[in-house]
Coordinates of C-alpha atoms and ligand atoms in Angstrom, one line a residue:
X319 CA 65.2 -25.4 75.5
X320 CA 62.6 -24.3 77.9
X321 CA 61.4 -20.8 78.5
X322 CA 64.0 -20.3 81.3
X323 CA 66.8 -20.6 78.7
X324 CA 65.4 -18.0 76.4
X325 CA 66.5 -14.6 77.7
X326 CA 63.5 -12.2 77.7
X327 CA 63.6 -9.2 75.3
X328 CA 61.7 -6.0 75.9
X329 CA 61.7 -3.7 72.8
X330 CA 60.2 -0.2 72.5
X331 CA 58.8 1.0 69.2
X332 CA 58.7 4.8 69.3
X333 CA 57.0 4.9 65.9
X334 CA 56.9 8.5 64.4
X335 CA 57.3 10.2 67.7
X336 CA 59.8 12.4 69.5
X337 CA 62.3 15.0 68.4
X338 CA 66.0 15.0 69.0
X339 CA 65.9 16.6 72.4
X340 CA 63.0 14.4 73.7
X341 CA 64.6 11.3 72.3
X342 CA 67.9 12.0 74.1
X343 CA 66.0 12.7 77.3
X344 CA 64.1 9.5 77.1
X345 CA 67.2 7.3 76.7
X346 CA 69.1 9.1 79.4
X347 CA 66.2 8.3 81.8
X348 CA 66.3 4.7 80.8
X349 CA 70.1 4.5 80.9
X350 CA 70.2 6.0 84.4
X351 CA 67.4 3.8 85.9
X352 CA 68.0 0.5 84.4
X353 CA 69.0 -1.8 87.2
X354 CA 70.0 -5.5 86.7
X355 CA 67.2 -6.2 84.3
X356 CA 66.4 -9.8 83.7
X357 CA 65.7 -9.0 80.1
X358 CA 67.6 -7.7 77.0
X359 CA 66.3 -4.2 76.2
X360 CA 66.1 -2.4 72.8
X361 CA 64.6 0.9 71.7
X362 CA 63.5 1.6 68.1
X363 CA 63.5 5.4 67.5
X364 CA 62.7 7.0 64.1
X365 CA 65.6 7.0 61.6
X366 CA 66.3 10.7 62.3
X367 CA 67.2 9.9 66.0
X368 CA 69.2 6.6 65.5
X369 CA 72.7 8.1 65.5
X370 CA 72.0 10.3 68.6
X371 CA 70.3 7.6 70.5
X372 CA 73.1 5.1 69.7
X373 CA 75.6 7.7 71.0
X374 CA 73.7 8.1 74.2
X375 CA 73.5 4.4 74.7
X376 CA 77.1 3.5 73.9
X377 CA 78.6 1.3 76.6
X378 CA 75.1 0.4 78.0
X379 CA 73.3 -2.9 77.5
X380 CA 70.4 -1.1 75.8
X381 CA 70.4 -1.9 72.0
X382 CA 69.3 0.4 69.3
X383 CA 66.9 -0.7 66.6
X384 CA 65.3 0.7 63.5
X385 CA 61.7 0.4 62.5
X386 CA 62.2 -0.7 59.0
X387 CA 64.9 -1.1 56.3
X388 CA 65.3 -1.6 52.6
X389 CA 67.0 -4.8 51.2
X390 CA 69.5 -3.3 48.7
X391 CA 72.9 -2.3 50.1
X392 CA 73.0 1.1 48.4
X393 CA 72.0 2.8 45.2
X394 CA 69.3 4.8 43.6
X395 CA 66.5 4.1 46.0
X396 CA 65.4 7.6 47.1
X397 CA 64.1 7.7 50.7
X398 CA 65.3 4.2 51.6
X399 CA 67.9 3.0 54.2
X400 CA 69.8 -0.2 54.0
X401 CA 70.8 -2.7 56.7
X402 CA 74.4 -1.7 56.3
X403 CA 73.6 2.0 56.8
X404 CA 71.7 1.1 60.0
X405 CA 74.6 -1.0 61.3
X406 CA 77.0 1.9 60.5
X407 CA 75.2 4.2 62.9
X408 CA 75.2 1.7 65.8
X409 CA 71.9 -0.1 65.2
X410 CA 71.9 -3.9 65.9
X411 CA 68.1 -4.6 65.8
X412 CA 65.4 -3.9 63.2
X413 CA 61.7 -4.3 63.1
X414 CA 60.4 -5.9 60.0
X415 CA 56.8 -6.2 58.8
X416 CA 55.1 -4.2 61.5
X417 CA 51.4 -4.2 60.8
X418 CA 51.4 -0.4 60.3
X419 CA 53.9 -0.9 57.5
X420 CA 51.7 -3.7 56.1
X421 CA 48.6 -1.6 56.4
X422 CA 49.8 1.9 55.2
X423 CA 52.9 1.2 53.1
X424 CA 52.1 -2.0 51.2
X425 CA 54.4 -4.3 53.0
X426 CA 53.8 -7.9 51.9
X427 CA 55.1 -11.3 53.1
X428 CA 57.5 -11.2 50.1
X429 CA 59.0 -7.8 51.0
X430 CA 59.3 -9.0 54.6
X431 CA 61.3 -12.0 53.4
X432 CA 63.7 -9.9 51.4
X433 CA 64.1 -7.4 54.3
X434 CA 64.8 -10.3 56.7
X435 CA 67.5 -11.7 54.5
X436 CA 69.2 -8.3 54.2
X437 CA 69.0 -7.8 58.0
X438 CA 70.8 -11.1 58.6
X439 CA 73.4 -10.3 56.0
X440 CA 74.3 -7.2 58.0
X441 CA 74.2 -9.0 61.4
X442 CA 71.2 -7.1 62.6
X443 CA 68.7 -8.9 64.9
X444 CA 65.4 -8.9 63.0
X445 CA 62.1 -8.7 64.9
X446 CA 59.6 -10.1 62.4
X447 CA 56.1 -8.9 63.2
X448 CA 53.0 -11.0 62.5
X449 CA 49.4 -10.7 63.6
X450 CA 45.8 -10.9 62.6
X451 CA 43.1 -8.2 62.2
X452 CA 39.9 -8.2 64.2
X453 CA 38.0 -9.3 61.2
X454 CA 40.4 -12.2 60.7
X455 CA 40.1 -13.3 64.3
X456 CA 36.4 -13.1 64.3
X457 CA 36.3 -15.1 61.0
X458 CA 38.4 -17.9 62.8
X459 CA 41.3 -17.1 60.5
X460 CA 44.0 -16.3 63.1
X461 CA 46.0 -19.5 62.7
X462 CA 45.8 -19.4 58.9
X463 CA 47.0 -15.7 58.8
X464 CA 49.9 -16.4 61.2
X465 CA 51.0 -19.4 59.3
X466 CA 50.9 -17.6 55.9
X467 CA 52.8 -14.7 57.3
X468 CA 55.4 -16.9 59.0
X469 CA 56.0 -19.2 56.1
X470 CA 56.1 -16.3 53.7
X471 CA 58.7 -14.5 55.7
X472 CA 60.9 -17.4 56.9
X473 CA 60.8 -20.1 54.3
X474 CA 64.1 -19.0 52.7
X475 CA 66.1 -19.3 56.0
X476 CA 68.2 -22.3 57.0
X477 CA 67.3 -23.9 60.3
X478 CA 70.7 -22.7 61.6
X479 CA 69.5 -19.1 61.2
X480 CA 66.4 -19.6 63.4
X481 CA 68.2 -18.6 66.5
X482 CA 69.1 -15.2 65.0
X483 CA 65.6 -14.1 64.6
X484 CA 62.9 -12.8 66.9
X485 CA 59.2 -13.0 66.2
X486 CA 56.7 -10.5 67.5
X487 CA 53.0 -11.6 67.7
X488 CA 51.0 -8.4 67.4
X489 CA 47.3 -8.8 67.0
X490 CA 46.4 -5.8 64.9
X491 CA 43.2 -5.2 67.0
X492 CA 45.4 -4.7 70.1
X493 CA 47.9 -2.2 68.8
X494 CA 47.4 1.3 70.1
X495 CA 43.8 0.5 71.0
X496 CA 44.2 -0.1 74.7
X497 CA 42.8 -3.6 74.1
X498 CA 45.3 -6.3 75.1
X499 CA 45.0 -9.9 74.2
X500 CA 44.4 -11.9 77.4
X501 CA 47.4 -13.9 78.6
X502 CA 45.6 -17.1 77.5
X503 CA 44.8 -15.7 74.0
X504 CA 48.4 -14.5 73.6
X505 CA 49.8 -17.9 74.8
X506 CA 47.6 -19.7 72.4
X507 CA 48.9 -17.7 69.5
X508 CA 52.5 -18.0 70.7
X509 CA 52.2 -21.7 71.0
X510 CA 50.8 -21.9 67.4
X511 CA 53.7 -19.7 66.2
X512 CA 56.2 -22.0 67.9
X513 CA 54.6 -25.1 66.3
X514 CA 54.8 -23.4 62.9
X515 CA 58.5 -22.5 63.5
X516 CA 59.0 -26.2 64.4
X517 CA 57.5 -27.2 61.1
X518 CA 59.5 -24.6 59.1
X519 CA 62.8 -25.1 60.8
X520 CA 62.9 -28.0 63.3
X521 CA 61.4 -28.6 66.8
X522 CA 64.8 -27.9 68.4
X523 CA 65.3 -24.7 66.4
X524 CA 61.8 -23.5 67.3
X525 CA 62.7 -23.6 71.0
X526 CA 65.5 -21.2 70.6
X527 CA 63.3 -18.4 69.0
X528 CA 62.1 -15.6 71.2
X529 CA 58.5 -14.8 70.6
X530 CA 57.4 -11.3 71.8
X531 CA 53.9 -10.2 72.5
X532 CA 52.9 -6.7 71.3
X533 CA 49.6 -4.9 71.6
X534 CA 48.8 -2.4 74.4
X535 CA 51.4 -3.8 76.8
X536 CA 51.4 -1.8 80.0
X537 CA 52.9 -1.9 83.5
X538 CA 49.7 -3.5 84.8
X539 CA 49.5 -6.4 82.3
X540 CA 53.2 -7.3 81.6
X541 CA 53.6 -9.6 84.6
X542 CA 50.6 -11.8 83.6
X543 CA 51.8 -11.9 80.0
X544 CA 55.3 -12.8 80.9
X545 CA 54.1 -15.7 83.1
X546 CA 53.0 -17.5 80.0
X547 CA 55.3 -20.3 78.9
X548 CA 55.7 -19.2 75.3
X549 CA 55.8 -15.4 75.8
X550 CA 59.5 -14.4 75.8
X551 CA 59.2 -10.6 76.0
X552 CA 57.2 -7.7 74.6
X553 CA 57.2 -5.2 71.8
X554 CA 55.9 -2.0 73.4
X555 CA 54.5 1.0 71.5
X556 CA 52.9 3.9 73.4
X557 CA 54.2 2.9 76.9
X558 CA 57.8 2.8 75.6
X559 CA 57.6 6.6 75.3
X560 CA 57.1 7.0 79.1
X561 CA 60.3 6.2 81.0
X562 CA 58.6 5.2 84.2
X563 CA 56.2 2.8 82.4
X564 CA 58.8 1.4 80.1
X565 CA 61.2 0.8 83.0
X566 CA 58.4 -1.1 85.0
X567 CA 57.8 -3.2 81.9
X568 CA 61.5 -4.0 81.5
X569 CA 61.6 -4.9 85.2
X570 CA 58.6 -7.2 85.0
X571 CA 58.0 -9.5 87.9
X572 CA 58.7 -13.1 87.0
X573 CA 56.1 -15.8 88.1
X574 CA 58.5 -17.0 90.8
X575 CA 58.4 -13.5 92.4
X576 CA 54.7 -13.0 92.1
X577 CA 53.7 -16.4 93.5
Ligands
PEP921 C1 53.5 -1.6 68.5 O1 53.6 -0.5 67.9 O2 54.2 -2.5 68.1 C2 52.6 -1.7 69.6 C3 52.5 -2.8 70.2 O3 52.0 -0.5 70.0 P1 51.1 -0.3 71.4 O4 52.0 -0.9 72.5 O5 51.0 1.1 71.5 O6 49.9 -1.1 71.2

């Protein structure tokens, strides 16, 4: 399967931003201005907005995602939310292992693996986030970190499940910093990720997995990123809160159009 057969995916991570009114306003603007996008689109609001956003987006192609989940179905786990509860309010996507959860909330490759399994159990599409810190990149450890994160998260999955997951490469040094990986740096990491997926699953299965780039994606860098052969979409933070910017990112210009 070549890149042309992997439908791009553009997902917005709202993080801990927006109240109910602003969230509704943002998705209404997206809903009304989304024209024949060449990509699948998802938004990941905070938990408190999921039901309202799902209601606003009912009947549209825009999917709703959560930013995290807990692996048990229900029970005495104060403050946690299960895959089944997410699916019950209209979520079909979930971010897992975002670097902010790894950095501030003790997420490990083991917890990522458990969360991934529970997302698949509830038919949610998991977006598994991996990426190196600046120190790791400067210490020439990028490949080692990516391989450890991927193997730790994915080793329990059968090759037949590979097509159900999405991987997001998010270099930590590029998230929310305004520094974007160059298209060549991102492509290099994406190709390494695909080779690791080939080793974990199979070469054929690796070609079906969408690998998103995340880290200061903006309207003025999305086209060059999307022109790379192993970049299948983007996970967008800050710019996904601005309807005009996010719509431009969704409607990226494919290489055929820019040439
Ligand atoms: C993110 O939160 O996943 C992200 C990539 O953020 P930003 O686009 O703001 O760097």
